[in-house]
Amino acid sequence: MNLHGKKILLGVTGGIAAYKAPELLRILQKRGAEVRVAMTAEATKFVGQTTFAALSNFPVYTETAAADSKPFQHIDYPRWADIYIIAPCSATSLARFACGTGEEPVSLCFLAMQGEKWVVPAMNSVMFNSPAVQRNLQTLRSWGIKIVEPAVGHLACGEEGAGKFPEPEDIADELEFSVAKRSKTLLITIGRTQESIDPVRYISNRSSGKTGVAVAREFLRGGWRVIAVCGPMEAELPKQCEKIEVKSAADMNKVVLKMQKQANAIVHCAAVADYRPKQIAAQKVKNSRVMQKLELEETPNILKNTIKNKTSKQKIISFALETENALQNAKKKFEGGGIDILVVNTADNFGKDKVEYAILSKNSQSAKLAHGSKEELASRVFVGVNA
Ligand SMILES: Cc1cc2nc3c(=O)[nH]c(=O)nc-3n(C[C@H](O)[C@H](O)[C@H](O)COP(=O)(O)O)c2cc1C
C-alpha cells in the first residue's frame, strides 16, 4: 500500500497494449493510489472510455468528453496529479511529447504536468529500435522523465523482440519502489557461491536466488533501501536494488563486512559453500581417469562474522537449510545467539515457488514447518524485522 494517497493520472494511447491499462489502473488503486484517466482518440478505439470511467469512478478526459465537461481538464488533471504515467505510450504520442505538440488530451496533459512524469513505450520491436523512437526516448530521459523499459518477448503482432508492454504488476512495483523514502537499509546476500577447483571447474549448489529476490522485493516495497550481495543465480533482482556481484564465499564475506555498517538489517539468504578447495589449480586438472583427492578447507563464516560486528541498531536474519531434523537443528543454531530471526527451510525448496519453512524468533520458538509461497515467507520476515 505504498502508493497510499498518491494521485496518479494515467494517460492511455492507441496501442494494442491499451487493453492492459485497466488492469494497471486496478493494481494502482489496490496499492492505495487514486487514479484518473486521459485518453487519445486512437486509444478509445482499443478500449472504451466507459471502462476507465467506471473503474476510476471519475470522468475520463478525452477529446469528446472535453467538449461537454469542464473546459480546463488539460490543466486541472495534471495539476491534480502527483504522477503522470502514460501507459502504453505509442510511437506517435512519444513523438508529440518530444516535439512539444499538444493537439489532444494525453499530450496536452504532458505539456501542462509539472510533477513527475513516467512513460511506458510499447510497440513492435522494429518500431521501438527505430532511430526516431530511440531519439525521442533519449530526449525525454534528458528531461528527467522516467522511461519504463519495455519487456522482451512475444509481441501482439506475432513477432519477437523488445517493445512488449511490461506486466502491470511490474510497472506498479517500479512506481511504488520509486516513491518510497528509504530511510532504512537492508543488506542481503542472495544466490549461491562458486569455489574454484581450477580455471574451468568449481564447487557450488542449486540455489536459484528466488527466496532472496522475494525478500529484497518485499523490503523495497516496504520503503527500504536494499543492497544485494549476489552470487550466481537465476532469479532476477529488481532494478531498484543496489547489486554487488561476487563469486566466492571469501568475496561475499569481504563485501558484506564492508557494507555492514550501513545496514539496519542483514539477511543471510545466499547458499554459501562451507568448504573450498585448499589449492586452486592454475591449469585445468587433467582428466587422467584416476580418482583425485580434493583437499578442502573452511570458507569464512559470514554469519558469525556479522554477528561479531553487530551493532545495537542491527537485526540479523539467517536461513537454515536442513535435510533432516530441521526444527531441532535450527533451534540449536538459534540458541547459539546473535540471530534475531531464523528461517528454517528444507532442501525440497530449491528453485520452487512454494517452500516448506518455519520462522524462529525471540517471540516464536515453537514454530512448525508449513508450506507457503516465497512471497509469504518474505512478508513474514519483513514483519518480523519491523516488530
Ligand atoms: C491494431 C493496431 C495496433 C497498434 N499497436 C500499436 C502499438 O502497440 N504501438 C504503437 O506505437 N502504435 C500502434 N499502432 C499504431 C497507432 O495506433 C497509431 O500510431 C496511432 O496514431 C497512435 O495514436 P495516439 O498516440 O494518438 O494514440 C497500432 C495500430 C493498430 C491499427
Short mmCIF file of C-alpha atoms in Angstrom, two decimals, residues 3-343:
data_model
loop_
_atom_site.label_atom_id
_atom_site.label_comp_id
_atom_site.label_asym_id
_atom_site.label_seq_id
_atom_site.Cartn_x
_atom_site.Cartn_y
_atom_site.Cartn_z
CA LEU A 3 1.05 4.32 -3.18
CA HIS A 4 -1.37 5.28 -0.44
CA GLY A 5 -2.68 8.79 -1.02
CA LYS A 6 -0.81 9.18 -4.32
CA LYS A 7 -2.76 10.85 -7.10
CA ILE A 8 -1.91 9.24 -10.42
CA LEU A 9 -3.02 10.42 -13.84
CA LEU A 10 -2.97 7.52 -16.30
CA GLY A 11 -2.54 8.51 -19.96
CA VAL A 12 -3.66 5.82 -22.40
CA THR A 13 -2.68 5.95 -26.08
CA GLY A 14 -3.53 3.92 -29.17
CA GLY A 15 -1.52 0.74 -28.94
CA ILE A 16 -2.61 -2.85 -28.69
CA ALA A 17 -1.42 -2.92 -25.05
CA ALA A 18 -4.18 -0.43 -24.18
CA TYR A 19 -6.21 -3.48 -23.13
CA LYS A 20 -3.80 -3.88 -20.19
CA ALA A 21 -4.26 -0.31 -18.95
CA PRO A 22 -7.49 -1.08 -17.00
CA GLU A 23 -5.59 -3.82 -15.14
CA LEU A 24 -2.80 -1.35 -14.33
CA LEU A 25 -5.40 1.12 -13.07
CA ARG A 26 -6.89 -1.52 -10.74
CA ILE A 27 -3.48 -2.51 -9.38
CA LEU A 28 -2.56 1.12 -8.68
CA GLN A 29 -5.85 1.54 -6.83
CA LYS A 30 -5.28 -1.66 -4.84
CA ARG A 31 -1.95 -0.25 -3.74
CA GLY A 32 -3.63 2.85 -2.40
CA ALA A 33 -3.49 5.34 -5.29
CA GLU A 34 -6.31 7.48 -6.58
CA VAL A 35 -6.36 7.31 -10.39
CA ARG A 36 -7.82 9.49 -13.14
CA VAL A 37 -7.51 8.83 -16.86
CA ALA A 38 -6.77 10.80 -20.03
CA MET A 39 -7.05 9.08 -23.43
CA THR A 40 -6.10 9.83 -27.00
CA ALA A 41 -8.85 9.47 -29.60
CA GLU A 42 -7.00 6.44 -31.02
CA ALA A 43 -6.87 4.81 -27.58
CA THR A 44 -10.66 4.90 -27.36
CA LYS A 45 -10.76 2.65 -30.45
CA PHE A 46 -8.87 -0.02 -28.49
CA VAL A 47 -10.66 0.26 -25.09
CA GLY A 48 -13.83 2.23 -24.42
CA GLN A 49 -13.64 5.23 -22.12
CA THR A 50 -16.63 3.86 -20.17
CA THR A 51 -14.38 1.11 -18.79
CA PHE A 52 -11.92 3.65 -17.41
CA ALA A 53 -14.65 5.98 -16.16
CA ALA A 54 -16.29 3.10 -14.27
CA LEU A 55 -13.01 1.82 -12.79
CA SER A 56 -11.66 5.23 -11.81
CA ASN A 57 -15.11 6.45 -10.77
CA PHE A 58 -14.26 9.73 -12.44
CA PRO A 59 -14.85 11.33 -15.87
CA VAL A 60 -12.20 10.34 -18.40
CA TYR A 61 -10.52 13.20 -20.23
CA THR A 62 -10.94 12.52 -23.96
CA GLU A 63 -11.41 14.83 -26.93
CA THR A 64 -15.16 14.26 -26.97
CA ALA A 65 -15.55 14.40 -23.19
CA ALA A 66 -13.72 17.72 -23.09
CA ALA A 67 -16.39 19.34 -25.24
CA ASP A 68 -19.23 18.61 -22.84
CA SER A 69 -17.50 18.70 -19.46
CA LYS A 70 -15.17 21.17 -17.74
CA PRO A 71 -13.18 23.18 -20.32
CA PHE A 72 -9.86 23.14 -18.43
CA GLN A 73 -9.30 19.39 -17.96
CA HIS A 74 -5.90 19.66 -19.69
CA ILE A 75 -4.76 21.93 -16.83
CA ASP A 76 -6.89 20.57 -13.97
CA TYR A 77 -5.97 16.89 -14.38
CA PRO A 78 -2.18 17.34 -14.43
CA ARG A 79 -2.39 19.90 -11.61
CA TRP A 80 -4.35 17.42 -9.51
CA ALA A 81 -1.85 14.59 -10.09
CA ASP A 82 1.40 13.78 -8.23
CA ILE A 83 2.47 11.45 -11.02
CA TYR A 84 1.51 11.27 -14.68
CA ILE A 85 2.16 7.89 -16.28
CA ILE A 86 1.49 7.24 -19.95
CA ALA A 87 0.94 3.50 -20.33
CA PRO A 88 1.00 2.30 -23.01
CA CYS A 89 2.72 5.10 -24.89
CA SER A 90 2.56 4.80 -28.70
CA ALA A 91 5.36 5.91 -31.01
CA THR A 92 3.10 8.75 -32.20
CA SER A 93 2.38 10.06 -28.70
CA LEU A 94 6.06 9.77 -27.81
CA ALA A 95 6.89 11.94 -30.84
CA ARG A 96 4.31 14.51 -29.69
CA PHE A 97 5.90 14.63 -26.22
CA ALA A 98 9.41 15.03 -27.64
CA CYS A 99 8.28 17.82 -30.02
CA GLY A 100 6.08 19.60 -27.54
CA THR A 101 2.88 19.48 -29.53
CA GLY A 102 -0.37 19.31 -27.59
CA GLU A 103 -3.07 18.50 -30.08
CA GLU A 104 -5.09 16.06 -27.97
CA PRO A 105 -5.68 15.22 -24.25
CA VAL A 106 -2.67 12.99 -23.43
CA SER A 107 -0.05 15.31 -24.93
CA LEU A 108 -1.79 18.42 -23.58
CA CYS A 109 -1.58 16.94 -20.07
CA PHE A 110 2.06 16.08 -20.75
CA LEU A 111 2.83 19.73 -21.52
CA ALA A 112 0.85 21.00 -18.54
CA MET A 113 2.22 18.48 -15.99
CA GLN A 114 4.77 19.97 -13.64
CA GLY A 115 5.20 16.90 -11.42
CA GLU A 116 6.79 13.53 -12.04
CA LYS A 117 6.26 12.02 -15.50
CA TRP A 118 6.59 8.35 -16.47
CA VAL A 119 6.38 6.86 -19.95
CA VAL A 120 5.86 3.18 -20.77
CA PRO A 121 6.57 2.74 -24.50
CA ALA A 122 5.03 -0.33 -26.11
CA MET A 123 5.24 -1.21 -29.78
CA ASN A 124 6.66 -3.59 -32.37
CA SER A 125 10.40 -4.12 -31.80
CA VAL A 126 11.46 -2.69 -35.19
CA MET A 127 9.46 0.45 -34.41
CA PHE A 128 10.95 0.54 -30.89
CA ASN A 129 14.52 0.27 -32.18
CA SER A 130 13.99 2.83 -34.94
CA PRO A 131 16.27 5.90 -34.72
CA ALA A 132 13.29 8.26 -34.33
CA VAL A 133 11.78 6.40 -31.37
CA GLN A 134 15.17 5.97 -29.69
CA ARG A 135 15.96 9.67 -30.20
CA ASN A 136 12.62 10.69 -28.74
CA LEU A 137 13.11 8.44 -25.72
CA GLN A 138 16.58 9.91 -25.22
CA THR A 139 15.11 13.43 -25.36
CA LEU A 140 12.59 12.54 -22.65
CA ARG A 141 15.28 10.89 -20.50
CA SER A 142 17.41 14.03 -20.76
CA TRP A 143 14.44 15.96 -19.28
CA GLY A 144 14.43 13.63 -16.28
CA ILE A 145 11.35 11.71 -17.39
CA LYS A 146 11.30 8.12 -16.23
CA ILE A 147 11.09 5.58 -19.05
CA VAL A 148 9.92 2.12 -18.03
CA GLU A 149 11.90 -0.19 -20.30
CA PRO A 150 9.67 -2.47 -22.35
CA ALA A 151 9.93 -6.20 -21.85
CA VAL A 152 11.46 -8.50 -24.45
CA GLY A 153 9.32 -11.36 -25.72
CA HIS A 154 6.43 -12.41 -27.90
CA LEU A 155 4.68 -9.28 -29.22
CA ALA A 156 0.99 -8.94 -30.08
CA CYS A 157 1.91 -8.56 -33.78
CA GLY A 158 3.33 -12.09 -33.69
CA GLU A 159 6.98 -11.08 -33.73
CA GLU A 160 9.60 -11.47 -31.00
CA GLY A 161 11.73 -8.70 -29.53
CA ALA A 162 11.86 -5.59 -27.35
CA GLY A 163 8.79 -3.40 -27.17
CA LYS A 164 6.40 -5.53 -25.13
CA PHE A 165 4.27 -3.81 -22.51
CA PRO A 166 5.66 -4.93 -19.11
CA GLU A 167 3.40 -6.79 -16.68
CA PRO A 168 1.14 -4.21 -14.96
CA GLU A 169 2.32 -5.55 -11.56
CA ASP A 170 5.93 -4.79 -12.55
CA ILE A 171 5.02 -1.24 -13.63
CA ALA A 172 3.22 -0.71 -10.31
CA ASP A 173 6.29 -2.09 -8.48
CA GLU A 174 8.55 0.41 -10.25
CA LEU A 175 6.26 3.27 -9.25
CA GLU A 176 5.96 2.02 -5.71
CA PHE A 177 9.70 1.47 -5.30
CA SER A 178 10.46 4.95 -6.60
CA VAL A 179 8.14 6.83 -4.24
CA ALA A 180 9.49 5.18 -1.08
CA LYS A 181 11.63 7.38 1.18
CA ARG A 182 14.18 4.66 2.03
CA SER A 183 15.50 5.77 5.39
CA LYS A 184 16.42 2.20 6.39
CA THR A 185 18.88 -0.11 4.68
CA LEU A 186 18.73 -3.85 4.16
CA LEU A 187 21.92 -5.75 3.34
CA ILE A 188 21.04 -9.10 1.84
CA THR A 189 23.07 -11.96 0.38
CA ILE A 190 21.38 -13.87 -2.45
CA GLY A 191 22.15 -16.81 -4.73
CA ARG A 192 24.96 -19.34 -4.42
CA THR A 193 28.73 -19.15 -4.21
CA GLN A 194 31.25 -20.79 -6.53
CA GLU A 195 34.54 -22.13 -5.17
CA SER A 196 37.07 -22.70 -7.93
CA ILE A 197 38.88 -26.02 -8.32
CA ASP A 198 40.72 -24.99 -11.48
CA PRO A 199 40.05 -22.42 -14.24
CA VAL A 200 37.01 -24.36 -15.52
CA ARG A 201 35.59 -26.26 -12.52
CA TYR A 202 34.05 -25.21 -9.26
CA ILE A 203 32.07 -26.39 -6.23
CA SER A 204 28.61 -24.86 -5.95
CA ASN A 205 24.98 -25.71 -5.14
CA ARG A 206 21.47 -25.45 -6.56
CA SER A 207 20.25 -22.20 -5.01
CA SER A 208 18.20 -20.20 -7.56
CA GLY A 209 18.08 -16.94 -5.60
CA LYS A 210 14.24 -16.84 -5.73
CA THR A 211 13.74 -16.53 -1.97
CA GLY A 212 16.33 -13.76 -1.67
CA VAL A 213 14.72 -11.85 -4.52
CA ALA A 214 11.29 -12.17 -2.86
CA VAL A 215 12.76 -10.79 0.39
CA ALA A 216 14.55 -7.94 -1.42
CA ARG A 217 11.33 -7.05 -3.26
CA GLU A 218 9.32 -7.03 -0.02
CA PHE A 219 11.77 -4.64 1.66
CA LEU A 220 11.84 -2.36 -1.40
CA ARG A 221 8.07 -2.30 -1.32
CA GLY A 222 8.21 -1.53 2.39
CA GLY A 223 10.31 1.55 1.65
CA TRP A 224 13.78 0.23 2.47
CA ARG A 225 16.98 0.80 0.53
CA VAL A 226 18.30 -2.64 -0.48
CA ILE A 227 21.95 -3.56 -1.02
CA ALA A 228 22.10 -7.06 -2.50
CA VAL A 229 25.35 -9.01 -2.50
CA CYS A 230 24.67 -11.63 -5.14
CA GLY A 231 26.41 -14.81 -6.11
CA PRO A 232 25.43 -16.53 -9.35
CA MET A 233 21.63 -17.04 -9.55
CA GLU A 234 18.75 -17.44 -11.98
CA ALA A 235 16.22 -15.17 -10.27
CA GLU A 236 16.01 -11.58 -11.49
CA LEU A 237 16.77 -8.89 -8.94
CA PRO A 238 14.58 -5.73 -9.05
CA LYS A 239 16.45 -2.88 -10.72
CA GLN A 240 15.95 -0.69 -7.68
CA CYS A 241 18.34 -2.82 -5.58
CA GLU A 242 21.99 -1.85 -5.39
CA LYS A 243 23.55 -5.04 -6.70
CA ILE A 244 27.10 -6.15 -5.92
CA GLU A 245 28.13 -9.31 -7.74
CA VAL A 246 30.53 -11.83 -6.21
CA LYS A 247 31.52 -15.44 -6.89
CA SER A 248 33.24 -16.99 -3.88
CA ALA A 249 32.34 -17.12 -0.18
CA ALA A 250 35.52 -15.15 0.58
CA ASP A 251 34.47 -12.33 -1.77
CA MET A 252 30.93 -12.32 -0.35
CA ASN A 253 32.37 -12.15 3.18
CA LYS A 254 34.58 -9.19 2.25
CA VAL A 255 31.76 -7.19 0.68
CA VAL A 256 29.25 -7.94 3.45
CA LEU A 257 31.67 -6.87 6.20
CA LYS A 258 32.49 -3.70 4.26
CA MET A 259 28.79 -2.78 3.88
CA GLN A 260 27.60 -3.97 7.31
CA LYS A 261 27.82 -0.51 8.97
CA GLN A 262 25.17 0.87 6.58
CA ALA A 263 22.61 -1.83 7.39
CA ASN A 264 19.65 -1.79 9.75
CA ALA A 265 19.05 -5.44 8.94
CA ILE A 266 21.20 -8.14 7.39
CA VAL A 267 19.50 -11.08 5.72
CA HIS A 268 21.77 -14.06 5.04
CA CYS A 269 19.85 -15.72 2.26
CA ALA A 270 22.68 -16.89 -0.02
CA ALA A 271 23.63 -20.56 -0.05
CA VAL A 272 27.29 -20.12 0.83
CA ALA A 273 29.74 -23.01 0.41
CA ASP A 274 31.11 -24.20 3.77
CA TYR A 275 34.28 -25.58 2.17
CA ARG A 276 36.52 -24.67 -0.73
CA PRO A 277 39.49 -26.38 -2.37
CA LYS A 278 42.67 -25.66 -0.43
CA GLN A 279 44.54 -25.05 -3.67
CA ILE A 280 43.11 -23.65 -6.91
CA ALA A 281 44.96 -25.32 -9.78
CA ALA A 282 46.40 -22.73 -12.15
CA GLN A 283 45.73 -25.01 -15.15
CA LYS A 284 42.82 -27.33 -15.88
CA VAL A 285 43.25 -30.56 -13.92
CA LYS A 286 43.87 -33.30 -16.48
CA ASN A 287 41.27 -35.99 -16.89
CA SER A 288 43.54 -38.90 -16.05
CA ARG A 289 40.58 -41.13 -15.08
CA VAL A 290 42.37 -41.64 -11.77
CA MET A 291 40.33 -40.72 -8.70
CA GLN A 292 41.70 -37.40 -7.49
CA LYS A 293 41.53 -36.32 -3.89
CA LEU A 294 40.32 -32.77 -3.38
CA GLU A 295 41.71 -31.22 -0.23
CA LEU A 296 39.23 -28.78 1.30
CA GLU A 297 39.37 -26.01 3.85
CA GLU A 298 36.65 -23.99 5.56
CA THR A 299 35.33 -20.82 3.96
CA PRO A 300 34.82 -17.71 6.12
CA ASN A 301 31.67 -17.92 8.22
CA ILE A 302 29.86 -14.79 7.04
CA LEU A 303 27.02 -15.14 9.55
CA LYS A 304 29.39 -15.44 12.52
CA ASN A 305 31.47 -12.51 11.27
CA THR A 306 28.44 -10.23 11.01
CA ILE A 307 27.26 -11.32 14.47
CA LYS A 308 30.70 -10.33 15.82
CA ASN A 309 30.36 -6.85 14.30
CA LYS A 310 26.65 -6.46 15.02
CA THR A 311 25.60 -3.02 16.28
CA SER A 312 22.67 -2.33 18.61
CA LYS A 313 20.56 -0.93 15.71
CA GLN A 314 21.02 -4.05 13.58
CA LYS A 315 18.90 -7.16 13.21
CA ILE A 316 20.34 -10.34 11.78
CA ILE A 317 18.20 -12.77 9.86
CA SER A 318 19.60 -16.09 8.83
CA PHE A 319 18.34 -19.03 6.80
CA ALA A 320 18.99 -22.63 7.85
CA LEU A 321 18.60 -25.25 5.19
CA GLU A 322 18.12 -28.67 6.76
CA THR A 323 17.53 -32.07 5.20
CA GLU A 324 16.79 -33.88 8.48
CA ASN A 325 15.57 -32.91 11.96
CA ALA A 326 15.05 -29.45 10.51
CA LEU A 327 13.46 -27.76 13.52
CA GLN A 328 15.70 -29.40 16.11
CA ASN A 329 18.89 -28.40 14.29
CA ALA A 330 17.59 -24.92 13.61
CA LYS A 331 16.71 -24.37 17.28
CA LYS A 332 20.29 -25.22 18.22
CA LYS A 333 21.55 -22.67 15.69
CA PHE A 334 19.13 -20.05 17.02
CA GLU A 335 20.08 -20.68 20.65
CA GLY A 336 23.73 -20.11 19.66
CA GLY A 337 22.81 -16.39 19.86
CA GLY A 338 23.16 -13.30 17.71
CA ILE A 339 20.36 -14.19 15.28
CA ASP A 340 17.09 -12.23 15.58
CA ILE A 341 15.10 -14.28 13.09
CA LEU A 342 15.94 -17.71 11.76
CA VAL A 343 14.09 -19.10 8.76
#
